[in-house]
XYZ file of C-alpha atoms in Angstrom:
611
model
C 131.483 202.424 14.979
C 130.839 199.232 17.019
C 127.763 199.326 18.956
C 127.846 198.107 22.662
C 126.706 194.402 23.367
C 123.464 195.101 25.458
C 122.379 191.451 25.150
C 121.981 189.575 28.485
C 120.948 186.159 29.349
C 117.130 185.874 30.578
C 115.228 183.358 32.562
C 112.067 181.884 31.157
C 108.925 182.915 33.075
C 106.651 179.878 33.730
C 103.013 180.282 34.017
C 102.265 177.219 36.355
C 98.497 177.366 35.686
C 99.025 177.347 32.017
C 101.438 174.516 32.253
C 98.955 172.509 34.482
C 96.305 173.150 31.839
C 98.758 171.940 29.125
C 99.392 168.794 31.149
C 95.614 168.052 31.672
C 94.457 168.639 28.235
C 97.462 167.358 26.053
C 99.817 165.318 28.041
C 97.620 163.122 30.283
C 94.631 161.388 29.169
C 92.648 161.929 32.493
C 93.067 163.547 35.829
C 92.970 159.981 37.361
C 96.655 159.802 36.529
C 97.552 161.960 39.577
C 97.384 158.823 41.702
C 99.676 156.858 39.403
C 102.225 159.581 39.468
C 102.114 159.856 43.357
C 102.405 155.872 43.555
C 105.087 156.068 41.060
C 107.314 158.679 42.911
C 106.669 156.500 46.122
C 107.799 153.272 44.276
C 111.079 155.117 42.962
C 111.744 156.375 46.409
C 111.544 152.856 47.670
C 113.935 151.609 44.958
C 116.535 154.203 46.064
C 115.992 153.295 49.606
C 116.798 149.597 48.764
C 119.952 150.726 46.812
C 121.044 152.437 50.233
C 120.072 149.398 52.451
C 120.319 146.336 50.019
C 120.190 143.887 52.884
C 116.924 145.227 54.138
C 114.192 142.176 54.168
C 111.675 142.215 51.258
C 108.542 143.954 52.362
C 110.092 145.947 54.985
C 109.434 149.291 53.143
C 106.000 149.767 51.651
C 103.400 152.447 50.572
C 100.260 153.419 52.451
C 97.327 155.121 50.706
C 94.716 157.048 52.821
C 91.352 158.714 51.439
C 88.452 159.611 53.482
C 86.458 161.989 51.283
C 88.382 165.097 52.413
C 92.023 164.492 51.828
C 94.121 162.061 49.904
C 97.319 161.039 51.455
C 100.264 158.777 50.298
C 103.201 157.618 52.510
C 106.159 155.768 51.632
C 109.278 154.533 53.380
C 111.469 155.542 50.590
C 114.743 157.397 50.449
C 113.064 160.829 51.292
C 114.486 164.237 50.755
C 116.732 166.842 52.484
C 115.890 170.564 52.613
C 118.338 170.997 49.722
C 116.735 168.237 47.732
C 113.449 170.028 48.291
C 114.734 173.321 46.814
C 116.479 171.594 44.034
C 113.949 169.107 42.832
C 110.344 169.977 43.961
C 110.726 173.701 43.081
C 112.284 173.137 39.863
C 109.801 172.134 37.025
C 111.216 169.373 34.777
C 114.125 168.228 37.077
C 113.958 164.923 38.583
C 115.656 163.704 41.774
C 116.287 160.363 39.801
C 118.817 162.304 37.675
C 121.051 163.045 40.669
C 124.615 161.733 40.138
C 124.744 159.820 43.328
C 122.071 157.265 41.693
C 122.684 157.953 38.163
C 124.005 154.506 37.673
C 120.668 152.976 38.981
C 118.555 155.304 36.773
C 117.159 152.297 34.789
C 115.499 150.925 38.041
C 113.113 153.854 38.197
C 109.818 154.188 36.353
C 109.715 157.974 36.104
C 112.335 159.743 34.071
C 111.022 163.198 33.474
C 110.522 165.115 36.804
C 107.009 166.483 36.065
C 104.763 163.734 37.594
C 104.099 165.687 40.730
C 102.579 168.595 38.903
C 99.719 166.045 37.796
C 98.369 166.655 41.500
C 97.368 170.030 40.437
C 94.746 168.413 38.134
C 92.583 167.503 41.304
C 94.044 169.994 44.010
C 95.229 173.556 44.263
C 97.915 172.804 46.761
C 100.466 169.838 47.284
C 101.751 169.296 50.917
C 104.789 167.154 51.172
C 106.589 166.196 54.428
C 109.742 164.276 53.873
C 112.811 163.018 55.758
C 115.976 161.827 54.241
C 117.374 158.266 54.771
C 120.799 159.180 53.704
C 121.478 161.487 56.741
C 120.539 159.613 59.972
C 119.852 162.874 61.933
C 118.150 164.821 59.164
C 115.121 166.758 60.225
C 111.894 166.470 58.582
C 111.142 169.155 55.844
C 107.866 170.453 54.708
C 107.124 171.727 51.265
C 103.786 173.454 50.183
C 103.424 174.050 46.378
C 100.513 175.943 45.110
C 98.865 176.223 41.754
C 99.905 179.768 41.285
C 103.279 179.001 41.162
C 104.231 179.909 44.616
C 105.785 177.595 47.341
C 107.177 177.625 50.813
C 109.556 175.535 52.718
C 110.387 175.037 56.322
C 112.277 172.526 58.690
C 110.349 170.466 61.034
C 111.365 168.660 64.084
C 112.184 164.866 63.526
C 108.982 163.858 65.358
C 107.107 165.283 62.512
C 108.315 162.364 60.517
C 109.809 159.627 62.883
C 110.940 157.504 60.062
C 112.626 158.350 56.733
C 110.373 158.614 53.614
C 107.646 161.152 52.255
C 104.079 161.896 52.915
C 102.131 163.785 50.245
C 98.778 165.191 51.144
C 96.232 166.695 48.682
C 93.023 168.618 49.676
C 90.799 167.987 46.461
C 89.025 170.799 44.766
C 85.279 170.599 44.668
C 85.426 169.788 40.963
C 87.683 166.948 41.344
C 85.684 164.560 43.894
C 84.984 162.177 41.064
C 88.727 161.123 41.313
C 89.169 161.475 45.085
C 86.320 159.572 46.560
C 87.586 156.685 48.720
C 86.167 154.002 46.558
C 87.737 155.646 43.322
C 91.168 155.999 44.950
C 91.095 152.430 46.134
C 89.892 151.240 42.477
C 92.558 153.454 40.912
C 95.230 152.213 43.231
C 94.222 148.591 42.230
C 94.098 149.410 38.621
C 97.652 151.034 38.484
C 99.461 149.106 41.236
C 98.210 145.496 41.185
C 101.509 144.236 40.132
C 103.794 146.422 42.211
C 106.653 144.558 43.918
C 106.320 146.574 47.108
C 103.526 146.219 49.656
C 100.725 148.781 49.142
C 97.774 149.421 51.396
C 94.617 151.385 51.445
C 92.736 152.959 54.291
C 89.476 154.904 53.862
C 89.554 156.208 57.402
C 86.466 154.136 58.777
C 86.751 153.306 62.474
C 86.067 149.709 62.102
C 88.115 149.240 58.947
C 91.819 148.096 58.840
C 94.037 148.875 55.896
C 93.429 146.531 52.999
C 96.129 145.242 50.760
C 96.230 146.700 47.050
C 98.371 144.180 45.617
C 97.898 141.107 47.848
C 99.351 138.679 45.322
C 102.284 138.863 42.981
C 101.828 138.380 39.241
C 100.755 134.660 38.543
C 103.920 134.069 36.253
C 106.191 134.772 39.300
C 104.300 132.407 41.669
C 105.368 128.679 41.977
C 102.850 126.099 41.023
C 102.613 122.425 41.938
C 102.211 121.166 38.303
C 102.437 122.471 34.750
C 98.713 122.106 34.531
C 98.062 124.128 37.732
C 100.258 126.916 36.161
C 98.332 126.786 32.856
C 95.111 127.049 34.752
C 96.448 129.940 36.897
C 97.614 131.932 33.904
C 94.378 131.353 32.061
C 92.387 132.374 35.129
C 94.432 135.723 35.441
C 93.836 136.247 31.609
C 90.034 135.747 32.157
C 90.038 138.118 35.068
C 92.006 140.757 33.117
C 90.224 140.543 29.948
C 86.900 139.295 30.592
C 87.071 136.190 28.199
C 88.167 132.507 28.556
C 91.218 132.309 26.362
C 91.340 129.519 23.695
C 94.865 129.011 24.946
C 97.464 130.836 26.985
C 101.294 131.417 26.078
C 103.548 132.356 28.752
C 105.966 135.018 27.711
C 109.435 135.416 29.329
C 112.295 137.646 27.613
C 115.078 137.657 30.146
C 117.266 140.087 28.085
C 114.640 142.857 28.767
C 113.215 141.591 31.976
C 109.801 140.997 30.348
C 107.371 138.482 31.653
C 103.640 137.962 31.094
C 101.087 136.032 29.070
C 99.383 136.191 25.697
C 95.837 135.040 25.624
C 94.417 133.561 22.352
C 90.938 135.110 21.666
C 88.185 132.720 21.527
C 86.393 134.514 18.704
C 87.415 135.931 15.352
C 88.090 139.601 15.023
C 87.838 141.841 11.971
C 91.102 141.611 9.822
C 93.417 144.398 10.658
C 91.757 145.203 14.023
C 94.361 145.656 16.557
C 93.584 144.938 20.233
C 95.436 147.019 22.856
C 97.608 145.193 25.319
C 98.206 145.842 29.082
C 101.697 146.756 29.560
C 103.269 147.380 33.084
C 106.798 148.812 33.625
C 108.438 147.607 36.762
C 104.893 146.576 38.102
C 103.212 149.946 37.506
C 100.509 149.857 34.749
C 101.500 152.062 31.868
C 98.904 151.395 29.305
C 95.949 149.271 28.532
C 95.931 150.063 24.777
C 99.467 149.466 23.958
C 99.285 148.189 20.320
C 102.913 148.586 19.392
C 104.252 145.522 21.378
C 103.098 143.164 18.759
C 103.085 143.190 14.990
C 99.771 144.046 12.901
C 99.348 140.283 11.970
C 99.027 139.180 15.635
C 95.525 140.561 16.061
C 94.342 137.186 17.429
C 96.007 137.516 20.936
C 95.680 140.086 23.829
C 98.753 140.363 26.098
C 99.463 141.472 29.650
C 103.093 141.937 30.220
C 105.466 143.359 32.815
C 108.779 144.649 31.641
C 111.862 146.235 33.158
C 113.631 147.860 30.195
C 110.854 149.257 28.155
C 110.801 153.238 28.028
C 107.690 155.049 28.680
C 106.855 158.443 26.795
C 106.711 161.640 28.872
C 103.142 161.116 29.753
C 104.040 157.499 30.843
C 100.744 156.338 29.079
C 102.623 154.856 25.945
C 105.979 153.247 24.989
C 108.583 155.085 23.486
C 109.549 153.707 20.009
C 113.202 152.763 20.118
C 115.343 149.680 19.333
C 114.306 147.977 22.571
C 110.824 148.193 21.737
C 111.561 146.915 18.179
C 113.540 143.954 19.623
C 110.674 143.106 22.193
C 108.161 143.197 19.146
C 110.239 140.723 17.144
C 110.953 138.432 20.029
C 107.126 138.165 20.985
C 106.259 137.726 17.417
C 108.666 134.708 17.472
C 107.090 133.262 20.575
C 103.655 133.255 18.805
C 105.214 131.557 15.706
C 106.747 129.068 18.065
C 103.269 128.377 19.810
C 101.513 127.725 16.344
C 104.543 125.272 15.519
C 103.994 123.246 18.735
C 100.228 123.260 17.960
C 100.922 121.962 14.503
C 103.276 119.309 15.626
C 101.789 118.068 18.790
C 98.088 119.181 19.344
C 95.981 119.052 16.233
C 92.753 119.434 18.039
C 93.911 122.819 19.471
C 95.361 123.678 16.020
C 92.059 122.890 14.353
C 90.088 125.001 16.983
C 92.518 127.832 16.548
C 92.381 127.876 12.740
C 88.623 127.665 12.734
C 88.557 130.918 14.382
C 91.723 132.752 13.420
C 92.558 131.327 9.908
C 92.505 134.881 8.432
C 95.237 136.000 10.838
C 97.447 132.930 10.039
C 96.793 133.421 6.350
C 98.224 137.167 6.658
C 101.228 135.586 8.332
C 101.839 132.793 6.099
C 101.985 135.196 3.262
C 105.311 136.646 4.420
C 106.542 133.839 6.664
C 107.885 130.738 4.855
C 108.186 128.649 7.938
C 104.314 129.216 8.822
C 103.501 128.654 5.224
C 105.146 125.144 5.167
C 103.776 124.196 8.425
C 99.972 125.418 8.055
C 99.206 125.945 4.413
C 97.957 122.267 4.111
C 95.630 122.942 7.120
C 94.138 126.332 6.148
C 90.449 126.294 4.980
C 89.458 127.637 1.621
C 86.242 127.975 -0.263
C 86.237 125.299 -3.153
C 84.128 123.729 -5.785
C 84.084 120.823 -3.241
C 82.866 123.142 -0.529
C 85.038 124.424 2.355
C 88.082 122.364 2.553
C 91.893 122.509 3.295
C 94.266 122.504 0.383
C 95.565 119.347 1.413
C 92.340 117.633 1.101
C 91.488 119.396 -2.166
C 94.841 118.447 -4.050
C 94.460 114.852 -3.229
C 91.416 114.775 -5.891
C 92.604 117.714 -8.041
C 96.146 117.458 -9.333
C 95.422 120.818 -11.331
C 93.983 123.562 -9.027
C 92.308 126.614 -10.571
C 92.031 129.798 -8.612
C 89.633 132.718 -9.349
C 90.784 136.324 -8.867
C 87.442 137.419 -7.211
C 84.469 135.985 -5.211
C 82.010 137.031 -7.890
C 83.931 135.005 -10.568
C 84.093 131.959 -8.464
C 80.187 132.158 -7.814
C 79.649 132.577 -11.473
C 81.513 129.288 -12.208
C 81.391 127.153 -9.042
C 78.479 124.873 -9.902
C 79.231 124.399 -13.503
C 83.010 123.899 -12.781
C 82.111 121.387 -10.192
C 79.881 119.378 -12.523
C 82.652 119.477 -15.282
C 85.265 117.983 -12.681
C 87.116 121.210 -12.559
C 88.947 121.989 -9.223
C 88.381 125.811 -8.488
C 89.470 127.647 -5.348
C 87.874 131.020 -4.561
C 90.882 133.407 -4.642
C 88.807 136.342 -3.885
C 89.171 136.696 -0.294
C 92.185 138.514 1.491
C 95.540 136.411 0.914
C 93.880 133.373 -0.597
C 94.953 133.746 -4.237
C 98.561 134.249 -3.375
C 98.609 131.372 -0.767
C 96.950 128.931 -3.445
C 99.548 129.788 -5.928
C 102.233 128.946 -3.249
C 100.710 125.369 -2.908
C 103.473 123.901 -5.216
C 106.016 124.718 -2.960
C 104.449 122.348 -0.291
C 103.019 119.992 -2.882
C 105.223 119.749 -5.800
C 102.877 117.236 -7.697
C 100.104 119.937 -7.780
C 99.758 122.648 -10.624
C 98.126 125.911 -9.875
C 96.873 128.372 -12.495
C 94.438 131.294 -12.798
C 90.860 130.501 -14.088
C 89.903 132.377 -17.064
C 86.989 132.325 -19.239
C 88.662 130.296 -22.064
C 89.645 127.732 -19.533
C 86.120 127.177 -18.472
C 84.321 127.442 -21.782
C 86.912 124.804 -23.137
C 85.339 122.317 -20.691
C 81.772 122.928 -22.006
C 80.601 120.415 -24.733
C 79.685 121.821 -28.013
C 76.108 121.060 -29.456
C 75.890 119.162 -32.768
C 75.827 121.019 -35.966
C 72.222 120.496 -36.652
C 71.119 121.732 -33.385
C 73.365 124.869 -33.741
C 72.007 125.500 -37.224
C 68.393 125.165 -36.000
C 69.157 127.734 -33.216
C 71.113 130.118 -35.489
C 68.250 132.701 -35.941
C 67.484 132.848 -32.253
C 71.261 133.384 -31.417
C 71.474 136.241 -33.892
C 68.586 137.991 -32.381
C 70.005 137.273 -28.804
C 73.397 138.784 -29.875
C 71.612 141.843 -31.325
C 69.637 142.212 -28.118
C 72.677 142.021 -25.869
C 75.173 144.020 -28.096
C 74.578 146.956 -25.752
C 76.432 144.937 -23.050
C 79.269 143.899 -25.364
C 77.937 140.429 -24.828
C 78.196 137.372 -27.173
C 75.893 134.537 -27.128
C 76.806 130.713 -27.624
C 74.970 127.460 -27.177
C 76.708 124.621 -25.369
C 75.840 121.663 -23.176
C 76.922 121.438 -19.561
C 75.876 120.330 -15.974
C 73.847 120.898 -14.118
C 70.977 120.881 -16.580
C 69.005 122.962 -14.186
C 71.196 125.946 -15.067
C 69.787 127.686 -18.046
C 72.512 130.036 -18.784
C 76.122 131.001 -17.609
C 77.394 134.505 -17.880
C 81.235 134.505 -18.374
C 82.686 137.929 -17.686
C 85.592 139.191 -15.627
C 85.839 142.299 -13.569
C 88.856 143.531 -15.670
C 86.930 143.087 -18.798
C 83.997 145.234 -17.523
C 86.214 147.982 -16.375
C 88.019 147.987 -19.749
C 84.591 148.183 -21.503
C 83.580 150.961 -19.184
C 86.635 152.859 -19.906
C 86.353 152.545 -23.617
C 82.656 153.679 -23.391
C 83.763 156.887 -21.517
C 86.464 157.487 -23.995
C 83.891 157.348 -26.865
C 81.602 159.648 -24.930
C 84.319 162.208 -24.164
C 85.949 161.892 -27.537
C 87.949 165.060 -28.431
C 88.363 166.429 -24.882
C 91.628 166.025 -22.589
C 89.780 163.284 -20.435
C 88.764 161.347 -23.677
C 92.450 161.508 -24.880
C 93.674 160.265 -21.656
C 91.139 157.161 -21.621
C 91.913 156.591 -25.332
C 95.371 156.156 -24.593
C 94.664 153.644 -21.819
C 92.319 151.816 -24.129
C 92.862 148.282 -24.699
C 91.081 145.374 -26.618
C 88.565 144.405 -24.148
C 87.100 140.697 -24.167
C 83.503 140.684 -24.673
C 81.312 138.948 -22.184
C 79.807 135.763 -23.140
C 76.155 134.363 -22.237
C 76.542 130.718 -22.708
C 72.884 129.075 -23.142
C 72.646 125.447 -21.729
C 71.115 123.233 -24.499
C 70.224 120.520 -21.725
C 68.038 122.934 -20.048
C 64.217 122.666 -21.020
C 63.669 126.385 -21.060
C 66.536 127.055 -23.369
C 65.599 124.246 -25.637
C 61.994 125.935 -25.948
C 63.470 129.475 -26.234
C 65.610 128.716 -29.236
C 62.595 127.652 -31.144
C 60.904 131.093 -30.624
C 60.243 132.636 -34.203
C 58.502 135.907 -33.093
C 61.390 138.420 -33.195
C 60.122 140.573 -30.051
C 59.515 137.481 -27.931
C 62.946 136.034 -28.901
C 64.583 139.262 -27.924
C 62.774 139.549 -24.652
C 63.563 135.894 -23.771
C 67.225 136.565 -24.207
C 67.230 139.604 -22.343
C 65.639 137.607 -19.451
C 68.180 134.816 -19.677
C 71.095 137.368 -19.468
C 69.368 139.186 -16.526
C 68.928 135.818 -14.709
C 72.516 134.833 -15.423
C 73.810 138.283 -14.242
C 71.951 137.859 -10.944
C 73.242 134.563 -10.282
C 76.802 135.868 -10.701
C 76.062 137.991 -7.510
C 78.169 140.876 -8.899
C 76.924 144.426 -8.605
C 74.277 145.074 -11.601
C 74.780 148.326 -13.624
C 71.678 150.570 -13.994
C 71.179 149.383 -17.643
C 71.109 145.932 -16.404
C 68.623 146.534 -13.675
C 66.469 148.247 -16.141
C 66.697 145.360 -18.566
C 65.756 142.811 -15.917
C 62.652 144.730 -15.022
C 61.733 145.296 -18.580
C 62.068 141.867 -19.618
C 59.984 140.564 -16.791
C 57.100 142.857 -17.444
C 57.229 141.892 -21.300
C 57.191 138.237 -20.382
C 54.224 138.809 -18.110
C 52.423 140.794 -20.601
C 52.995 138.101 -23.332
C 51.784 135.331 -20.869
C 48.678 137.352 -20.096
C 47.973 138.110 -23.871
C 48.380 134.478 -24.481
C 45.910 133.333 -21.792
C 43.301 135.825 -22.924
């Protein structure tokens, strides 16, 4: 038996208060966006009006804002709405008049695309009052629409005198809890904030009897204005960057991407920023401020600039507070990155003073770029500063005196060997900082006559001079006691001569070797368990650390003659501790304990000797 089909289409019931709460807490970042949405609707209406009347003079149609502390009102000379439009678009959540078929071909000319912007007014008011008159029908009457936060609305036709000219007026009576966003000074500030680059004239009136309306956007964007000379243009762009961002740019790069209608500037930061920290950029879409924190328009490595741009073709998200990640945005990001590369290339080719100032501040950003960009690598690697045994120098300077360049794998290894390697005539570069080791290894691509290799303990010790046989035999007993004392640290002891003579000892030990010895020790302690088996499977033969005593140092020459076993042991521990501290690597608890103990033992010995 077949049951009858009792299903029927239903209509969703919309809880408008719940929807407004959703918008205020999850879609929009702040109630202040209500004014942006009102201005945006007005701009889109003006755009449609110009489509109907393309011959109208620029500036004939505009936007007027009014706020006196009791109401907020915005008037525009836009295309307006008929009574049918009001029922279709204002009373249907999610539908936008910009989607109408008669203007579908101009859809890209509008900022808004989602048809929910008017609801943002409920963030500050319980009722929205709209009076509109259509420009499409010359004799159309004015239409009044009142929408309330409980989801109800009313529509009535008004005589033409209620709105003598085509356009729309939206009036809000703020709630008591929303006065923070509707005070006249705040409304004016928000209008300036969001609409300073709008292409239509916008004025503000606070209702004061003696005050005339003031322009919100009195000047167009500086990159759209003519300037008498290139120098005057550069100063104007830099001044605008300083006004917007609050710092004097190191330099200003003008941005122009005609394919997407993007114009603007990139301001080079005058101070260094932490690696990886990304600054937000000011992005306007068709003049309306979209976001002050748009990180996505530039790649990660470009953290040395802040941009302000105005674009035609970038697509906003539903909240219109960020950019939609699509192919257009990806293409813009790539094109702006290429503009930054071109600026670096021009500075390298024609303005070495500017390049030097830039690299002094932002060398880390350039290094991160050079790692992945062969062109930047070829242009700038010889200019980039590195820490070397000759002090801070560019690789080009360093390679002139060192045809073989050695590079350490960590900062602590460089600090261990820097003074001794310099005295031995070795050219060593600190490869422990971000990108440095990889970049130094690419130096032969730019300077084929230079050889680059990693510095290892064997390379260093091979450049230390051995002592004569008689001296080594005389010190054999002391060296044996020293090896016994330092066996707990897997450390061997050797006697050599090296400069500077003021250095009593050198501790040669790599981070990898220390990690391997720690793993081996843990494996021995956990022998028999699952964790011990895992560590044992990973175990390798770890190279031992080496404490190299300097026979040229007077203290070492005295120490190797000590015959008292305990004093010899204590002096060896003290020399190890001092060398470990000079390496500036983190000390293990056993090493810290050894340093304290050897100091106290030597102090006690000195006091006993004096008494």
